[in-house]
Amino acid sequence: MKKEVMIVTGAGQIGMALARRTGFGKKIILGDKSMKNAENIAEIMNNAGYDVIPFEMDLSSREDILAIIRKAQECGEIKYLINAAGVSPSQAPIEAILKVDLYGTAVLLEEVGKVIAEGGVGVTISSQSGWRMPQLTPEEDRQLAMTPTEELLSLPLLQPENIRDTLHAYQLAKRCNEKRVMYECIRWGERGARLNDIAPGIIVTPLAVDEFNGPRGGFYKNMFAKCPAGRPGTADEMANIAELLMSDAGAFITGSTFLADGGATASYYYGPLQP
Ligand SMILES: NC(=O)c1ccc[n+]([C@@H]2O[C@H](COP(=O)([O-])OP(=O)(O)OC[C@H]3O[C@@H](n4cnc5c(N)ncnc54)[C@H](O)[C@@H]3O)[C@@H](O)[C@H]2O)c1
């Protein structure tokens, strides 16, 4: 029997947790900029009974995105997308954060949306970080949502003089992810498919550990100490949400961002984390 086909980008902890929860019995094409990461996760999953093909691809390149789509299509029509590739504020300069997290995600949602199977479903990962940034104007939100992908990085609000630091770039990128999901879910819907977003709080992964040990380490540790949950989250808890979003139980959910941050955003606005 032909297997359903799933693209997963980002062979990290969150990508693997979501793929393990939702990808059993499917053909999974696992893309990552680091072939070593893709191969490592593919090996772990294949040794656990999954069917994963590692694939080298850079999310910031449309050519590479089209290449992973072609690779997946060799196996059949694409039914599922999980986008968990990304770089964090301590890992990359402003330009790379915008190119990978903002532009790359927008292109991936656009291109997969052109070929997604009927009944298909996609999940992308933004971040609570986007919720903490002050509101943008309605026009700026609209620009992030609807500007053609090749013009996105030319938007005035994304120019270097308007971006304070890598955290600000990351917040803008993650806000853009949410807006893009709202915009693209319309096109996905025309094909009978759904698209949603999960905005995690601090999840213990190598990316988060880089943050704990980076220049904002104290800030992060304080954040989970003073949120209602009183702890960081786990990738498996993000998989709980993906399981809902990607199953028939989530059939009425599309264009949504699910904030799952242990209440850190609530505490930031109205509790002990208020600045
Ligand atoms: N861990 C957290 O606390 C946290 C919180 C909020 C949001 N997120 C988001 O979750 C996503 C996954 O993060 P994670 O914690 O699993 O991190 P991770 O470091 O475990 O995995 C990220 C993966 O993305 C890959 N990657 C980086 N740049 C890429 C590119 N240009 N093209 C293709 N692959 C690339 C890396 O090689 C890595 O394998 C990211 O978008 C991140 O911003 C993480």
PDB file of N, CA and C in Angstrom, residues 96-169:
ATOM      1  N   ALA A  96      20.304  36.568   8.991  1.00  0.00           N
ATOM      2  CA  ALA A  96      20.017  35.132   8.867  1.00  0.00           C
ATOM      3  C   ALA A  96      18.673  34.797   9.501  1.00  0.00           C
ATOM      4  N   ILE A  97      18.350  35.428  10.624  1.00  0.00           N
ATOM      5  CA  ILE A  97      17.058  35.169  11.276  1.00  0.00           C
ATOM      6  C   ILE A  97      15.914  35.547  10.328  1.00  0.00           C
ATOM      7  N   LEU A  98      16.060  36.705   9.680  1.00  0.00           N
ATOM      8  CA  LEU A  98      14.998  37.140   8.760  1.00  0.00           C
ATOM      9  C   LEU A  98      14.920  36.215   7.541  1.00  0.00           C
ATOM     10  N   LYS A  99      16.072  35.799   7.052  1.00  0.00           N
ATOM     11  CA  LYS A  99      16.092  34.969   5.830  1.00  0.00           C
ATOM     12  C   LYS A  99      15.533  33.567   6.109  1.00  0.00           C
ATOM     13  N   VAL A 100      15.870  33.004   7.261  1.00  0.00           N
ATOM     14  CA  VAL A 100      15.438  31.629   7.557  1.00  0.00           C
ATOM     15  C   VAL A 100      14.028  31.642   8.160  1.00  0.00           C
ATOM     16  N   ASP A 101      13.900  32.297   9.318  1.00  0.00           N
ATOM     17  CA  ASP A 101      12.656  32.176  10.098  1.00  0.00           C
ATOM     18  C   ASP A 101      11.485  32.905   9.430  1.00  0.00           C
ATOM     19  N   LEU A 102      11.772  34.041   8.818  1.00  0.00           N
ATOM     20  CA  LEU A 102      10.679  34.842   8.241  1.00  0.00           C
ATOM     21  C   LEU A 102      10.452  34.483   6.770  1.00  0.00           C
ATOM     22  N   TYR A 103      11.464  34.753   5.931  1.00  0.00           N
ATOM     23  CA  TYR A 103      11.304  34.520   4.491  1.00  0.00           C
ATOM     24  C   TYR A 103      11.148  33.029   4.178  1.00  0.00           C
ATOM     25  N   GLY A 104      12.028  32.198   4.745  1.00  0.00           N
ATOM     26  CA  GLY A 104      12.009  30.768   4.435  1.00  0.00           C
ATOM     27  C   GLY A 104      10.673  30.126   4.794  1.00  0.00           C
ATOM     28  N   THR A 105      10.172  30.454   5.972  1.00  0.00           N
ATOM     29  CA  THR A 105       8.882  29.886   6.386  1.00  0.00           C
ATOM     30  C   THR A 105       7.778  30.334   5.431  1.00  0.00           C
ATOM     31  N   ALA A 106       7.807  31.613   5.057  1.00  0.00           N
ATOM     32  CA  ALA A 106       6.761  32.124   4.149  1.00  0.00           C
ATOM     33  C   ALA A 106       6.808  31.390   2.808  1.00  0.00           C
ATOM     34  N   VAL A 107       8.007  31.168   2.291  1.00  0.00           N
ATOM     35  CA  VAL A 107       8.131  30.485   0.995  1.00  0.00           C
ATOM     36  C   VAL A 107       7.671  29.025   1.119  1.00  0.00           C
ATOM     37  N   LEU A 108       8.056  28.384   2.206  1.00  0.00           N
ATOM     38  CA  LEU A 108       7.668  26.977   2.391  1.00  0.00           C
ATOM     39  C   LEU A 108       6.138  26.831   2.436  1.00  0.00           C
ATOM     40  N   LEU A 109       5.486  27.708   3.193  1.00  0.00           N
ATOM     41  CA  LEU A 109       4.021  27.621   3.294  1.00  0.00           C
ATOM     42  C   LEU A 109       3.376  27.897   1.934  1.00  0.00           C
ATOM     43  N   GLU A 110       3.964  28.843   1.208  1.00  0.00           N
ATOM     44  CA  GLU A 110       3.446  29.169  -0.126  1.00  0.00           C
ATOM     45  C   GLU A 110       3.608  27.982  -1.082  1.00  0.00           C
ATOM     46  N   GLU A 111       4.818  27.434  -1.145  1.00  0.00           N
ATOM     47  CA  GLU A 111       5.093  26.389  -2.148  1.00  0.00           C
ATOM     48  C   GLU A 111       4.381  25.075  -1.812  1.00  0.00           C
ATOM     49  N   VAL A 112       4.369  24.700  -0.543  1.00  0.00           N
ATOM     50  CA  VAL A 112       3.657  23.455  -0.200  1.00  0.00           C
ATOM     51  C   VAL A 112       2.156  23.664  -0.421  1.00  0.00           C
ATOM     52  N   GLY A 113       1.695  24.888  -0.160  1.00  0.00           N
ATOM     53  CA  GLY A 113       0.275  25.196  -0.369  1.00  0.00           C
ATOM     54  C   GLY A 113      -0.166  25.050  -1.815  1.00  0.00           C
ATOM     55  N   LYS A 114       0.794  25.102  -2.748  1.00  0.00           N
ATOM     56  CA  LYS A 114       0.432  24.938  -4.170  1.00  0.00           C
ATOM     57  C   LYS A 114       0.188  23.477  -4.532  1.00  0.00           C
ATOM     58  N   VAL A 115       0.709  22.553  -3.686  1.00  0.00           N
ATOM     59  CA  VAL A 115       0.658  21.136  -4.080  1.00  0.00           C
ATOM     60  C   VAL A 115       0.051  20.230  -3.015  1.00  0.00           C
ATOM     61  N   ILE A 116      -0.346  20.785  -1.885  1.00  0.00           N
ATOM     62  CA  ILE A 116      -0.825  19.955  -0.771  1.00  0.00           C
ATOM     63  C   ILE A 116      -2.066  19.154  -1.203  1.00  0.00           C
ATOM     64  N   ALA A 117      -2.134  17.927  -0.736  1.00  0.00           N
ATOM     65  CA  ALA A 117      -3.250  17.044  -1.103  1.00  0.00           C
ATOM     66  C   ALA A 117      -4.536  17.491  -0.425  1.00  0.00           C
ATOM     67  N   GLU A 118      -5.656  17.136  -1.018  1.00  0.00           N
ATOM     68  CA  GLU A 118      -6.946  17.375  -0.374  1.00  0.00           C
ATOM     69  C   GLU A 118      -6.978  16.633   0.967  1.00  0.00           C
ATOM     70  N   GLY A 119      -7.460  17.313   1.995  1.00  0.00           N
ATOM     71  CA  GLY A 119      -7.463  16.704   3.334  1.00  0.00           C
ATOM     72  C   GLY A 119      -6.119  16.841   4.029  1.00  0.00           C
ATOM     73  N   GLY A 120      -5.193  17.531   3.372  1.00  0.00           N
ATOM     74  CA  GLY A 120      -3.852  17.678   3.933  1.00  0.00           C
ATOM     75  C   GLY A 120      -3.818  18.667   5.087  1.00  0.00           C
ATOM     76  N   VAL A 121      -2.727  18.625   5.836  1.00  0.00           N
ATOM     77  CA  VAL A 121      -2.620  19.538   6.978  1.00  0.00           C
ATOM     78  C   VAL A 121      -1.165  19.884   7.276  1.00  0.00           C
ATOM     79  N   GLY A 122      -0.973  21.148   7.607  1.00  0.00           N
ATOM     80  CA  GLY A 122       0.368  21.625   7.909  1.00  0.00           C
ATOM     81  C   GLY A 122       0.420  22.300   9.266  1.00  0.00           C
ATOM     82  N   VAL A 123       1.602  22.190   9.902  1.00  0.00           N
ATOM     83  CA  VAL A 123       1.848  22.895  11.161  1.00  0.00           C
ATOM     84  C   VAL A 123       3.214  23.539  11.073  1.00  0.00           C
ATOM     85  N   THR A 124       3.290  24.805  11.449  1.00  0.00           N
ATOM     86  CA  THR A 124       4.584  25.472  11.515  1.00  0.00           C
ATOM     87  C   THR A 124       4.801  25.936  12.953  1.00  0.00           C
ATOM     88  N   ILE A 125       6.067  26.186  13.300  1.00  0.00           N
ATOM     89  CA  ILE A 125       6.381  26.556  14.686  1.00  0.00           C
ATOM     90  C   ILE A 125       6.843  28.009  14.721  1.00  0.00           C
ATOM     91  N   SER A 126       6.069  28.851  15.418  1.00  0.00           N
ATOM     92  CA  SER A 126       6.539  30.229  15.614  1.00  0.00           C
ATOM     93  C   SER A 126       7.133  30.299  17.017  1.00  0.00           C
ATOM     94  N   SER A 127       6.707  31.241  17.836  1.00  0.00           N
ATOM     95  CA  SER A 127       7.251  31.337  19.195  1.00  0.00           C
ATOM     96  C   SER A 127       6.429  32.320  20.009  1.00  0.00           C
ATOM     97  N   GLN A 128       6.402  32.089  21.323  1.00  0.00           N
ATOM     98  CA  GLN A 128       5.797  33.067  22.236  1.00  0.00           C
ATOM     99  C   GLN A 128       6.443  34.442  22.075  1.00  0.00           C
ATOM    100  N   SER A 129       7.683  34.428  21.611  1.00  0.00           N
ATOM    101  CA  SER A 129       8.454  35.664  21.488  1.00  0.00           C
ATOM    102  C   SER A 129       7.703  36.715  20.666  1.00  0.00           C
ATOM    103  N   GLY A 130       6.999  36.246  19.629  1.00  0.00           N
ATOM    104  CA  GLY A 130       6.244  37.161  18.784  1.00  0.00           C
ATOM    105  C   GLY A 130       5.104  37.837  19.536  1.00  0.00           C
ATOM    106  N   TRP A 131       4.654  37.229  20.650  1.00  0.00           N
ATOM    107  CA  TRP A 131       3.515  37.761  21.411  1.00  0.00           C
ATOM    108  C   TRP A 131       3.944  38.858  22.365  1.00  0.00           C
ATOM    109  N   ARG A 132       5.250  38.919  22.590  1.00  0.00           N
ATOM    110  CA  ARG A 132       5.727  39.859  23.597  1.00  0.00           C
ATOM    111  C   ARG A 132       6.118  41.193  22.982  1.00  0.00           C
ATOM    112  N   MET A 133       6.258  41.179  21.662  1.00  0.00           N
ATOM    113  CA  MET A 133       6.623  42.404  20.959  1.00  0.00           C
ATOM    114  C   MET A 133       5.408  43.345  20.973  1.00  0.00           C
ATOM    115  N   PRO A 134       5.627  44.651  21.133  1.00  0.00           N
ATOM    116  CA  PRO A 134       4.479  45.569  21.071  1.00  0.00           C
ATOM    117  C   PRO A 134       3.705  45.392  19.764  1.00  0.00           C
ATOM    118  N   GLN A 135       2.422  45.730  19.809  1.00  0.00           N
ATOM    119  CA  GLN A 135       1.582  45.606  18.627  1.00  0.00           C
ATOM    120  C   GLN A 135       2.205  46.339  17.444  1.00  0.00           C
ATOM    121  N   LEU A 136       2.054  45.764  16.266  1.00  0.00           N
ATOM    122  CA  LEU A 136       2.401  46.496  15.046  1.00  0.00           C
ATOM    123  C   LEU A 136       1.143  47.228  14.592  1.00  0.00           C
ATOM    124  N   THR A 137       1.282  48.135  13.647  1.00  0.00           N
ATOM    125  CA  THR A 137       0.088  48.784  13.113  1.00  0.00           C
ATOM    126  C   THR A 137      -0.678  47.763  12.261  1.00  0.00           C
ATOM    127  N   PRO A 138      -1.993  47.986  12.079  1.00  0.00           N
ATOM    128  CA  PRO A 138      -2.744  47.055  11.223  1.00  0.00           C
ATOM    129  C   PRO A 138      -2.110  46.935   9.839  1.00  0.00           C
ATOM    130  N   GLU A 139      -1.581  48.045   9.331  1.00  0.00           N
ATOM    131  CA  GLU A 139      -0.972  48.013   7.998  1.00  0.00           C
ATOM    132  C   GLU A 139       0.305  47.153   7.994  1.00  0.00           C
ATOM    133  N   GLU A 140       1.105  47.265   9.078  1.00  0.00           N
ATOM    134  CA  GLU A 140       2.322  46.441   9.144  1.00  0.00           C
ATOM    135  C   GLU A 140       1.973  44.955   9.244  1.00  0.00           C
ATOM    136  N   ASP A 141       0.961  44.635  10.059  1.00  0.00           N
ATOM    137  CA  ASP A 141       0.520  43.237  10.156  1.00  0.00           C
ATOM    138  C   ASP A 141       0.081  42.720   8.790  1.00  0.00           C
ATOM    139  N   ARG A 142      -0.648  43.573   8.087  1.00  0.00           N
ATOM    140  CA  ARG A 142      -1.150  43.188   6.771  1.00  0.00           C
ATOM    141  C   ARG A 142       0.000  42.965   5.783  1.00  0.00           C
ATOM    142  N   GLN A 143       1.016  43.828   5.907  1.00  0.00           N
ATOM    143  CA  GLN A 143       2.182  43.659   5.030  1.00  0.00           C
ATOM    144  C   GLN A 143       2.882  42.326   5.305  1.00  0.00           C
ATOM    145  N   LEU A 144       3.049  41.993   6.599  1.00  0.00           N
ATOM    146  CA  LEU A 144       3.704  40.722   6.933  1.00  0.00           C
ATOM    147  C   LEU A 144       2.877  39.548   6.415  1.00  0.00           C
ATOM    148  N   ALA A 145       1.556  39.695   6.472  1.00  0.00           N
ATOM    149  CA  ALA A 145       0.672  38.604   6.041  1.00  0.00           C
ATOM    150  C   ALA A 145       0.690  38.420   4.532  1.00  0.00           C
ATOM    151  N   MET A 146       0.602  39.543   3.801  1.00  0.00           N
ATOM    152  CA  MET A 146       0.192  39.439   2.399  1.00  0.00           C
ATOM    153  C   MET A 146       1.240  39.851   1.368  1.00  0.00           C
ATOM    154  N   THR A 147       2.343  40.437   1.787  1.00  0.00           N
ATOM    155  CA  THR A 147       3.343  40.863   0.799  1.00  0.00           C
ATOM    156  C   THR A 147       3.881  39.645   0.046  1.00  0.00           C
ATOM    157  N   PRO A 148       4.000  39.725  -1.276  1.00  0.00           N
ATOM    158  CA  PRO A 148       4.577  38.590  -2.021  1.00  0.00           C
ATOM    159  C   PRO A 148       5.933  38.195  -1.426  1.00  0.00           C
ATOM    160  N   THR A 149       6.181  36.911  -1.352  1.00  0.00           N
ATOM    161  CA  THR A 149       7.348  36.417  -0.605  1.00  0.00           C
ATOM    162  C   THR A 149       8.658  37.081  -1.045  1.00  0.00           C
ATOM    163  N   GLU A 150       8.827  37.279  -2.347  1.00  0.00           N
ATOM    164  CA  GLU A 150      10.111  37.842  -2.808  1.00  0.00           C
ATOM    165  C   GLU A 150      10.264  39.317  -2.434  1.00  0.00           C
ATOM    166  N   GLU A 151       9.191  39.971  -2.006  1.00  0.00           N
ATOM    167  CA  GLU A 151       9.288  41.384  -1.607  1.00  0.00           C
ATOM    168  C   GLU A 151       9.327  41.565  -0.091  1.00  0.00           C
ATOM    169  N   LEU A 152       9.123  40.455   0.635  1.00  0.00           N
ATOM    170  CA  LEU A 152       9.004  40.559   2.106  1.00  0.00           C
ATOM    171  C   LEU A 152      10.196  41.255   2.751  1.00  0.00           C
ATOM    172  N   LEU A 153      11.395  40.825   2.378  1.00  0.00           N
ATOM    173  CA  LEU A 153      12.581  41.346   3.074  1.00  0.00           C
ATOM    174  C   LEU A 153      12.887  42.797   2.683  1.00  0.00           C
ATOM    175  N   SER A 154      12.142  43.345   1.739  1.00  0.00           N
ATOM    176  CA  SER A 154      12.319  44.759   1.378  1.00  0.00           C
ATOM    177  C   SER A 154      11.340  45.660   2.138  1.00  0.00           C
ATOM    178  N   LEU A 155      10.481  45.082   2.957  1.00  0.00           N
ATOM    179  CA  LEU A 155       9.525  45.910   3.712  1.00  0.00           C
ATOM    180  C   LEU A 155      10.278  46.883   4.620  1.00  0.00           C
ATOM    181  N   PRO A 156       9.802  48.122   4.728  1.00  0.00           N
ATOM    182  CA  PRO A 156      10.501  49.100   5.575  1.00  0.00           C
ATOM    183  C   PRO A 156      10.696  48.601   7.005  1.00  0.00           C
ATOM    184  N   LEU A 157       9.690  47.929   7.584  1.00  0.00           N
ATOM    185  CA  LEU A 157       9.843  47.545   9.005  1.00  0.00           C
ATOM    186  C   LEU A 157      10.892  46.458   9.201  1.00  0.00           C
ATOM    187  N   LEU A 158      11.365  45.868   8.098  1.00  0.00           N
ATOM    188  CA  LEU A 158      12.388  44.820   8.221  1.00  0.00           C
ATOM    189  C   LEU A 158      13.780  45.323   7.834  1.00  0.00           C
ATOM    190  N   GLN A 159      13.913  46.640   7.637  1.00  0.00           N
ATOM    191  CA  GLN A 159      15.236  47.174   7.279  1.00  0.00           C
ATOM    192  C   GLN A 159      16.094  47.329   8.547  1.00  0.00           C
ATOM    193  N   PRO A 160      17.436  47.167   8.383  1.00  0.00           N
ATOM    194  CA  PRO A 160      18.349  47.136   9.539  1.00  0.00           C
ATOM    195  C   PRO A 160      18.161  48.319  10.487  1.00  0.00           C
ATOM    196  N   GLU A 161      17.885  49.521   9.940  1.00  0.00           N
ATOM    197  CA  GLU A 161      17.770  50.691  10.829  1.00  0.00           C
ATOM    198  C   GLU A 161      16.532  50.599  11.724  1.00  0.00           C
ATOM    199  N   ASN A 162      15.587  49.712  11.371  1.00  0.00           N
ATOM    200  CA  ASN A 162      14.375  49.577  12.178  1.00  0.00           C
ATOM    201  C   ASN A 162      14.390  48.339  13.073  1.00  0.00           C
ATOM    202  N   ILE A 163      15.509  47.630  13.114  1.00  0.00           N
ATOM    203  CA  ILE A 163      15.591  46.411  13.931  1.00  0.00           C
ATOM    204  C   ILE A 163      16.671  46.589  14.986  1.00  0.00           C
ATOM    205  N   ARG A 164      16.244  46.493  16.245  1.00  0.00           N
ATOM    206  CA  ARG A 164      17.158  46.797  17.355  1.00  0.00           C
ATOM    207  C   ARG A 164      18.254  45.759  17.526  1.00  0.00           C
ATOM    208  N   ASP A 165      17.875  44.490  17.526  1.00  0.00           N
ATOM    209  CA  ASP A 165      18.848  43.425  17.813  1.00  0.00           C
ATOM    210  C   ASP A 165      18.282  42.099  17.301  1.00  0.00           C
ATOM    211  N   THR A 166      18.998  41.013  17.565  1.00  0.00           N
ATOM    212  CA  THR A 166      18.563  39.719  17.015  1.00  0.00           C
ATOM    213  C   THR A 166      17.237  39.268  17.642  1.00  0.00           C
ATOM    214  N   LEU A 167      16.997  39.633  18.909  1.00  0.00           N
ATOM    215  CA  LEU A 167      15.727  39.248  19.534  1.00  0.00           C
ATOM    216  C   LEU A 167      14.564  39.931  18.814  1.00  0.00           C
ATOM    217  N   HIS A 168      14.737  41.206  18.491  1.00  0.00           N
ATOM    218  CA  HIS A 168      13.693  41.953  17.773  1.00  0.00           C
ATOM    219  C   HIS A 168      13.450  41.329  16.384  1.00  0.00           C
ATOM    220  N   ALA A 169      14.536  40.939  15.723  1.00  0.00           N
ATOM    221  CA  ALA A 169      14.399  40.298  14.400  1.00  0.00           C
ATOM    222  C   ALA A 169      13.618  38.989  14.531  1.00  0.00           C
TER     223      ALA A 169
END
